[in-house]
Amino acid sequence: MKKLNTSMNKVAALFCFTVITFINVNALNTKPFPKDFKFGVATAAYQIEGGWNEDGKGENIWDHLVHTNPTAVANNDTGDTACDSYHKYKEDVAMLKYLGVSHYRFSLSWTRLLPNGFANKVNQRGVQYYKNLIKELKDNGIQPLVTLYHWEMPQTLQELGGFLNNNFIDWFGDYAELCFKLFGDDVTNWLTFNEPGPICQHGYGLGDLAPLYKSPGIGEYICGKNLVLAHARAWHIYDDLFRSKQKGSVGIVIDSRWFEPETNKTEDIQAAEVMRHFVWGTYINPLINGDHSSIVKEKIAKRSKQQGFKRSRLPEFTEEEQKYLKGTLDIIGLNHYSTYLISAQKHPDPDAMGFYVDCEAVARQSDDWEKGGTDWMRVVPWGIRKLLKWIKHTFNNPKIMITENGFCDNKDKLLDDDRRINYIKTYLSNIRDAMDKDGVNVVGYTLWSLMDNFEWTLGYTQKFGIYHVDFNSPNRTRTKKKSADYYKKVIATRCLTDM
Ligand code: NOJ
């Protein structure tokens, strides 16, 4: 009897948990967003510009990948022309103006400015392109929000090891300094790196994003160390030489899903927390508190020891580096799209290595969640509220800008994109709840993306835009989708409506 009761209790607990997890839908929050809340849209250079070798631009790792290994990308697509924003930036700004955004997040192509990656030779035509774009934005009352590195390592620097070479910290610092000098009188909001996770875990660990370097559990951690130190270098340069005059801020962009425990078992609850710390503790904790989160250090050190390594595969920061890193984040940029369910699980092979192995957890998504165009795109709006709340508590209420959030489908020219509207609406409603009811300090929202564009190894198969782009036409004609008008209305009224 006792046994039966216990298992019935377990069933009841599981049922409750499941209900809480899956029917976590709140009413639409229609309270206006604060007056100073910023609404914008985002893109990135390689994904939209094209003009890959025009006017003196040098080769970067994506140019190199698509030309030397075309099958690495769906349909052998390339960003050679992309949305042709190199020539059509005025049209892009007209679209932004129509939407009424306060800011536009875009990135600079390092090799358009410095063709060989080093700061000794500046390409004036590249400089002019960005000056023109920034002027066009400012003339239309739109603030630039500029990412310095959105995945476009100069190929010359990659050949020297890229993020695995600790000289990268100097190379990036020189590039950042040049950008602050050239554009900092007009650009006050800077973001150093877009998404350290994909850069390191996928670029240097799993090896499924450029530069396709496979070194799970070793290369990816070296990459992470050099990346955060390079961020700190740029922050210090800004702080020492530019801040007093330009009065801007320097942040980083982290991508994070929400990690929900798969069950209410202690080990799953702990595994979800470990997973959160693997994401936030490797990149954000060093910049706020000067070091990796202790749980991350402990787990990787333990596993490394068991595997016979003399020291942890996660390279430590020296005391001097810790001081240099601590407090070098003016704002957190958050890219968030979806949620995962986490359960505790040790890898069966004791010698296996890698970010996802070292955290001893597995992630999956529920089939009950609405699916978008890619495998990982599931619509789970409550996840963003939980994540924002977690960031607030873990990092002492930092300033957060949502730098990306958006929905992809894979149907070409789907102009009546009601599912995208629903995604934007329900995610924004949860963000509003997080601000309103949980006191999270969110200062703005940046929708990904202004228009359909090159989705990395998925080529043009995934459509994230609120404008359609005709990639079959040499003119790359842009056409407004229904979501563009929905977002325009949200921006104009500062309220979510049921349109
Ligand atoms: C992450 C990246 O920053 C961006 O480049 C990408 O297109 C979107 N999110 C969608 O996957």
XYZ file of C-alpha atoms and ligand atoms in Angstrom:
510
model
C 0.000 0.000 0.000
C 2.773 2.347 1.039
C 4.596 1.512 -2.114
C 1.497 2.195 -4.201
C 0.945 5.521 -2.466
C 4.477 6.593 -3.117
C 4.252 5.801 -6.765
C 0.868 7.505 -7.003
C 2.362 10.549 -5.348
C 5.139 10.426 -7.871
C 2.620 10.291 -10.708
C 0.673 13.187 -9.188
C 3.868 15.212 -8.727
C 4.927 14.503 -12.269
C 1.476 15.441 -13.553
C 1.548 18.731 -11.643
C 5.030 19.446 -12.875
C 4.048 18.665 -16.440
C 1.016 20.911 -16.218
C 3.117 23.741 -14.827
C 5.727 23.200 -17.505
C 3.475 22.924 -20.503
C 0.475 25.073 -19.673
C 2.478 27.992 -18.504
C 0.606 30.509 -20.618
C -0.135 33.960 -19.290
C -2.651 36.470 -20.503
C -1.275 39.059 -22.894
C 0.327 41.908 -20.970
C -1.085 45.040 -22.553
C 0.535 47.519 -20.185
C 2.527 50.075 -22.227
C 6.295 49.673 -22.362
C 8.126 52.536 -20.622
C 8.776 55.673 -22.700
C 12.521 55.117 -22.820
C 12.240 51.400 -23.766
C 13.911 50.879 -27.133
C 12.473 48.854 -30.001
C 14.774 47.900 -32.853
C 15.687 45.248 -35.391
C 18.941 43.404 -36.068
C 21.080 42.056 -38.897
C 24.741 41.086 -39.337
C 27.254 41.999 -42.027
C 27.947 38.639 -43.662
C 24.271 37.712 -43.594
C 23.090 40.767 -45.544
C 25.848 42.847 -47.123
C 27.180 40.821 -50.041
C 29.912 42.714 -51.917
C 32.204 40.048 -50.548
C 35.275 41.169 -52.511
C 34.265 44.653 -53.551
C 36.186 47.866 -53.014
C 39.153 46.213 -51.370
C 37.406 43.983 -48.836
C 39.562 41.074 -47.602
C 38.536 37.448 -47.162
C 36.998 36.234 -43.912
C 36.320 32.699 -42.640
C 32.820 32.573 -44.108
C 34.012 33.745 -47.541
C 36.661 31.074 -47.284
C 34.277 28.341 -46.177
C 31.636 28.899 -48.838
C 34.256 29.049 -51.607
C 36.455 26.143 -50.534
C 33.856 23.821 -49.012
C 30.549 24.685 -50.698
C 28.693 21.592 -49.529
C 29.064 22.758 -45.923
C 26.119 25.086 -46.606
C 22.578 24.077 -47.635
C 22.108 24.275 -51.414
C 25.729 25.481 -51.710
C 24.418 28.941 -50.838
C 26.903 31.747 -50.229
C 26.813 35.258 -48.783
C 28.591 36.630 -51.869
C 25.613 38.835 -52.687
C 23.245 38.039 -49.779
C 20.648 40.850 -49.526
C 23.047 43.179 -51.359
C 22.880 45.693 -48.533
C 26.322 46.889 -49.560
C 24.489 48.655 -52.392
C 20.985 48.845 -50.991
C 21.582 50.220 -47.503
C 19.423 53.273 -48.215
C 16.477 51.004 -48.930
C 17.176 49.186 -45.654
C 17.138 52.467 -43.759
C 13.861 53.440 -45.453
C 12.376 50.172 -44.135
C 13.670 50.961 -40.649
C 12.158 54.401 -40.858
C 8.823 52.927 -41.908
C 8.879 50.598 -38.888
C 9.643 53.502 -36.566
C 12.489 51.721 -34.736
C 14.656 53.633 -32.299
C 17.764 51.605 -33.071
C 19.279 49.327 -35.695
C 21.679 46.590 -34.664
C 24.160 45.718 -37.417
C 27.736 44.481 -37.459
C 30.955 45.698 -39.025
C 32.837 43.425 -41.345
C 36.382 43.351 -39.970
C 37.946 42.649 -43.379
C 35.968 45.406 -45.106
C 37.798 47.797 -42.784
C 41.086 45.919 -42.385
C 41.491 43.617 -45.402
C 44.320 41.566 -43.880
C 42.949 41.705 -40.344
C 45.776 43.842 -38.958
C 45.327 47.520 -38.199
C 48.297 48.646 -40.294
C 46.245 49.033 -43.509
C 42.823 50.614 -43.393
C 40.520 50.258 -46.383
C 39.078 53.751 -46.840
C 36.263 52.548 -49.102
C 35.114 50.179 -46.389
C 35.247 53.013 -43.858
C 33.171 55.147 -46.202
C 30.505 52.465 -46.536
C 29.906 52.390 -42.786
C 30.123 56.180 -42.506
C 27.408 56.424 -45.154
C 25.218 53.858 -43.427
C 25.610 55.536 -40.039
C 24.874 58.949 -41.525
C 21.768 57.643 -43.252
C 20.579 56.163 -39.953
C 21.235 59.333 -38.002
C 19.595 61.521 -40.636
C 16.510 59.387 -40.089
C 16.653 59.556 -36.312
C 17.799 55.939 -35.822
C 20.540 55.048 -33.341
C 23.179 52.551 -34.473
C 23.865 49.594 -32.156
C 27.065 48.103 -33.518
C 28.485 44.608 -33.121
C 32.221 44.459 -33.762
C 32.418 40.716 -34.328
C 29.507 38.762 -35.749
C 31.421 35.602 -36.733
C 33.694 37.055 -39.435
C 37.270 36.292 -38.448
C 39.719 37.575 -41.084
C 41.075 34.512 -42.903
C 44.670 35.727 -42.395
C 44.161 35.689 -38.625
C 42.426 32.317 -38.778
C 45.490 30.912 -40.472
C 47.426 32.009 -37.392
C 44.989 30.128 -35.159
C 42.180 32.677 -34.764
C 40.699 32.462 -31.282
C 43.228 29.773 -30.318
C 46.119 32.214 -30.572
C 46.319 34.516 -27.564
C 47.675 37.275 -29.809
C 44.058 37.501 -30.869
C 43.531 39.742 -27.825
C 45.893 42.343 -29.351
C 44.481 41.960 -32.867
C 40.941 42.460 -31.660
C 41.935 45.328 -29.391
C 43.577 47.156 -32.310
C 40.507 46.618 -34.492
C 38.139 47.768 -31.735
C 40.229 50.881 -31.085
C 40.122 51.783 -34.751
C 36.325 51.387 -34.823
C 35.869 53.544 -31.709
C 38.102 56.191 -33.300
C 36.422 56.099 -36.713
C 32.776 55.823 -35.707
C 32.559 56.502 -31.967
C 31.395 60.095 -32.324
C 28.190 58.745 -33.877
C 27.976 55.282 -32.333
C 27.558 55.152 -28.593
C 26.330 51.597 -28.122
C 28.917 48.921 -28.851
C 28.769 45.142 -28.584
C 32.046 43.249 -28.859
C 31.205 39.626 -29.685
C 28.008 38.084 -30.932
C 27.349 34.755 -29.227
C 30.534 33.294 -27.751
C 28.734 29.922 -27.509
C 28.416 29.276 -31.245
C 31.798 30.939 -31.880
C 33.625 28.587 -29.511
C 31.438 25.498 -29.032
C 30.534 25.241 -32.701
C 33.510 26.937 -34.362
C 36.267 25.249 -32.298
C 34.531 22.391 -30.433
C 31.948 20.541 -32.483
C 33.369 22.116 -35.629
C 30.063 22.639 -37.420
C 30.374 26.403 -37.950
C 33.292 28.257 -39.567
C 36.178 27.667 -39.196
C 34.933 24.049 -38.692
C 37.712 23.324 -36.214
C 37.004 20.210 -34.162
C 38.507 20.244 -30.699
C 35.752 19.428 -28.220
C 36.632 20.036 -24.597
C 39.957 21.686 -25.393
C 39.940 24.145 -28.320
C 36.523 25.475 -27.410
C 37.704 26.387 -23.882
C 40.881 28.090 -25.135
C 38.671 30.025 -27.528
C 36.440 31.073 -24.621
C 39.372 32.306 -22.559
C 40.839 34.410 -25.372
C 37.407 35.711 -26.312
C 36.568 37.095 -22.878
C 40.045 38.589 -22.534
C 39.645 40.231 -25.951
C 36.301 41.642 -24.846
C 37.959 43.057 -21.720
C 40.743 44.550 -23.851
C 38.193 46.406 -25.994
C 36.299 47.545 -22.884
C 39.493 48.913 -21.272
C 40.516 50.693 -24.472
C 37.095 52.319 -24.593
C 37.207 53.168 -20.926
C 40.731 54.640 -21.042
C 40.602 56.505 -24.329
C 37.039 57.158 -25.463
C 34.435 56.929 -22.745
C 34.811 60.392 -21.251
C 34.339 62.032 -24.638
C 32.000 59.624 -26.423
C 29.930 58.658 -23.376
C 28.882 55.282 -24.709
C 28.751 51.704 -23.465
C 30.416 48.418 -24.345
C 28.578 45.135 -23.908
C 28.738 41.586 -25.223
C 25.969 39.433 -26.711
C 25.302 36.063 -25.147
C 22.940 33.498 -26.604
C 21.010 31.545 -24.078
C 18.074 29.252 -24.124
C 16.062 28.703 -21.017
C 16.957 25.357 -19.433
C 13.988 23.845 -17.664
C 14.439 20.660 -15.603
C 12.851 17.692 -17.376
C 11.318 16.437 -14.094
C 11.214 17.638 -10.507
C 13.882 15.125 -9.463
C 16.745 16.806 -7.623
C 19.321 15.621 -10.143
C 17.410 17.151 -13.070
C 16.875 20.412 -11.216
C 20.610 20.506 -10.520
C 21.503 19.529 -14.069
C 19.453 22.425 -15.455
C 21.241 24.831 -13.118
C 24.633 23.405 -14.134
C 23.715 23.855 -17.794
C 22.772 27.506 -17.158
C 26.126 28.038 -15.485
C 27.997 26.366 -18.317
C 26.503 28.960 -20.660
C 26.655 32.017 -18.397
C 29.539 30.987 -16.177
C 32.080 30.633 -18.966
C 31.519 34.010 -20.601
C 29.480 36.369 -18.453
C 30.684 35.456 -14.979
C 34.323 36.284 -15.848
C 33.279 39.720 -17.120
C 31.178 40.490 -14.066
C 32.980 38.639 -11.270
C 36.429 38.000 -12.781
C 36.334 34.201 -13.089
C 34.449 31.197 -14.425
C 31.576 30.019 -12.215
C 32.896 27.593 -9.606
C 30.576 24.759 -10.656
C 31.975 24.926 -14.192
C 35.562 24.917 -12.931
C 34.896 21.987 -10.596
C 33.139 19.826 -13.162
C 35.724 20.295 -15.900
C 38.663 19.920 -13.501
C 37.254 16.688 -12.092
C 36.605 15.131 -15.451
C 39.984 16.253 -16.791
C 41.723 14.611 -13.814
C 39.826 11.364 -14.290
C 40.929 11.407 -17.909
C 44.585 11.718 -16.914
C 45.153 15.385 -17.755
C 47.721 17.180 -15.606
C 45.544 20.257 -15.384
C 41.971 21.202 -16.157
C 41.050 21.410 -19.817
C 39.378 24.707 -18.895
C 42.328 27.113 -18.811
C 42.455 29.135 -15.613
C 42.724 32.892 -15.454
C 45.747 34.281 -13.624
C 45.087 36.669 -10.750
C 46.107 39.543 -12.962
C 43.692 38.428 -15.679
C 40.901 38.129 -13.147
C 41.386 41.729 -12.107
C 41.523 42.798 -15.734
C 38.260 40.994 -16.537
C 36.174 41.939 -13.535
C 33.567 44.642 -14.125
C 34.093 44.999 -17.866
C 30.456 44.776 -18.906
C 28.307 47.890 -19.242
C 25.303 45.973 -20.528
C 24.361 42.359 -21.319
C 23.041 41.737 -24.822
C 20.777 38.704 -24.790
C 19.895 36.597 -27.815
C 17.082 34.251 -26.907
C 14.904 32.081 -29.110
C 13.785 28.896 -27.390
C 13.734 26.543 -24.390
C 15.149 23.075 -23.642
C 14.277 20.400 -21.118
C 17.288 19.174 -19.192
C 17.948 15.890 -17.461
C 21.038 14.678 -15.651
C 23.016 12.156 -17.645
C 26.665 11.156 -17.570
C 28.263 10.350 -20.900
C 28.808 6.569 -21.203
C 32.361 7.044 -22.485
C 34.618 8.275 -19.632
C 37.097 9.628 -22.173
C 34.527 11.763 -24.007
C 35.140 15.500 -23.856
C 33.250 18.625 -24.739
C 31.058 21.355 -23.390
C 27.909 19.231 -23.553
C 29.687 16.177 -22.142
C 31.412 18.038 -19.312
C 28.171 19.435 -17.961
C 26.727 15.908 -17.650
C 23.272 16.776 -18.867
C 21.157 16.112 -21.919
C 18.782 18.539 -23.542
C 15.662 17.964 -25.616
C 12.612 19.874 -26.735
C 9.043 18.785 -26.265
C 6.991 17.711 -29.266
C 4.093 19.583 -27.677
C 5.811 22.877 -28.393
C 4.991 24.567 -31.694
C 7.790 24.054 -34.196
C 9.282 26.691 -36.522
C 11.506 26.208 -39.550
C 14.600 24.715 -37.893
C 15.079 21.787 -35.541
C 15.718 24.010 -32.553
C 12.993 26.578 -33.155
C 10.188 25.775 -30.745
C 7.840 28.442 -29.493
C 8.057 28.565 -25.689
C 7.328 32.163 -24.675
C 7.359 31.565 -20.918
C 11.018 30.501 -21.175
C 12.211 34.044 -21.739
C 10.548 35.286 -18.571
C 12.130 32.531 -16.488
C 15.516 33.226 -18.040
C 15.308 36.966 -17.405
C 14.364 36.337 -13.812
C 17.281 33.929 -13.406
C 19.745 36.483 -14.857
C 18.442 39.112 -12.473
C 19.001 36.897 -9.444
C 22.286 35.392 -10.552
C 24.013 38.609 -11.602
C 22.534 41.178 -9.262
C 20.040 42.814 -11.562
C 22.184 43.843 -14.538
C 21.045 46.035 -17.407
C 19.824 43.799 -20.261
C 19.151 44.611 -23.882
C 17.422 41.843 -25.855
C 19.696 41.914 -28.892
C 17.909 39.122 -30.801
C 14.613 37.278 -30.666
C 12.533 36.117 -33.580
C 10.838 33.302 -35.438
C 11.847 31.373 -38.542
C 9.752 29.486 -41.012
C 11.038 27.768 -44.104
C 8.446 28.781 -46.656
C 9.505 31.244 -49.289
C 7.395 34.348 -49.645
C 5.099 33.629 -46.746
C 3.857 37.196 -46.378
C 0.897 36.446 -44.123
C 3.167 35.333 -41.336
C 0.697 35.025 -38.471
C 2.857 32.544 -36.592
C 5.690 35.102 -36.485
C 3.261 37.716 -35.183
C 2.162 35.338 -32.463
C 5.771 34.610 -31.526
C 6.689 38.304 -31.268
C 3.551 39.084 -29.317
C 3.828 36.289 -26.771
C 7.570 36.692 -26.220
C 7.190 40.455 -25.783
C 4.343 39.864 -23.369
C 6.582 37.663 -21.230
C 9.357 40.252 -21.382
C 6.852 42.860 -20.231
C 5.821 40.540 -17.381
C 9.460 40.076 -16.393
C 9.939 43.849 -16.234
C 6.674 44.580 -14.577
C 6.139 41.716 -12.195
C 9.685 40.449 -11.583
C 11.523 43.778 -11.725
C 14.024 42.722 -14.403
C 15.976 45.626 -15.896
C 15.306 45.180 -19.627
C 16.034 48.366 -21.560
C 15.186 47.336 -25.104
C 14.143 44.698 -27.600
C 15.772 44.001 -30.958
C 13.910 41.740 -33.323
C 15.802 39.297 -35.518
C 15.561 40.114 -38.305
C 14.819 43.118 -40.487
C 14.754 40.844 -43.536
C 15.288 37.261 -44.656
C 19.003 36.604 -44.930
C 21.868 34.085 -45.049
C 21.328 31.751 -42.098
C 24.902 30.395 -41.954
C 25.128 26.682 -42.793
C 21.384 26.624 -43.437
C 21.873 29.110 -46.281
C 18.670 30.828 -47.403
C 16.378 27.996 -46.294
C 15.350 29.699 -43.043
C 13.327 32.891 -43.121
C 13.602 35.116 -40.065
C 12.726 38.428 -41.729
C 9.776 40.739 -41.253
C 10.606 41.706 -44.843
C 10.840 39.077 -47.539
C 13.855 39.209 -49.839
C 13.678 37.739 -53.328
C 17.011 35.932 -53.612
C 16.199 34.922 -57.198
C 16.066 38.489 -58.370
C 19.285 40.418 -59.034
C 17.508 43.351 -57.443
C 17.008 41.435 -54.162
C 13.552 42.985 -53.954
C 12.305 43.499 -50.398
C 8.603 42.995 -49.628
C 6.924 43.765 -46.357
C 5.359 40.869 -44.438
C 2.317 41.192 -42.193
C 4.607 40.991 -39.126
C 6.316 44.234 -40.187
C 3.043 46.070 -39.755
C 2.337 44.313 -36.492
C 5.721 45.319 -35.108
C 5.278 48.872 -36.441
C 2.031 49.101 -34.489
C 3.636 47.783 -31.301
C 6.398 50.377 -31.650
C 3.953 53.218 -32.330
C 1.597 52.363 -29.464
C 4.256 50.835 -27.155
C 1.570 48.233 -26.403
C 0.844 44.667 -27.432
C -2.441 44.207 -29.194
C -4.223 41.214 -30.592
C -3.994 42.182 -34.300
C 21.948 33.880 -33.883
C 22.893 34.727 -34.671
O 23.400 35.812 -33.964
C 22.321 35.152 -35.995
O 23.402 35.403 -36.825
C 21.388 34.084 -36.510
O 20.987 34.337 -37.814
C 20.189 34.039 -35.605
N 20.611 33.859 -34.238
C 19.165 32.974 -35.962
O 19.710 31.717 -35.865
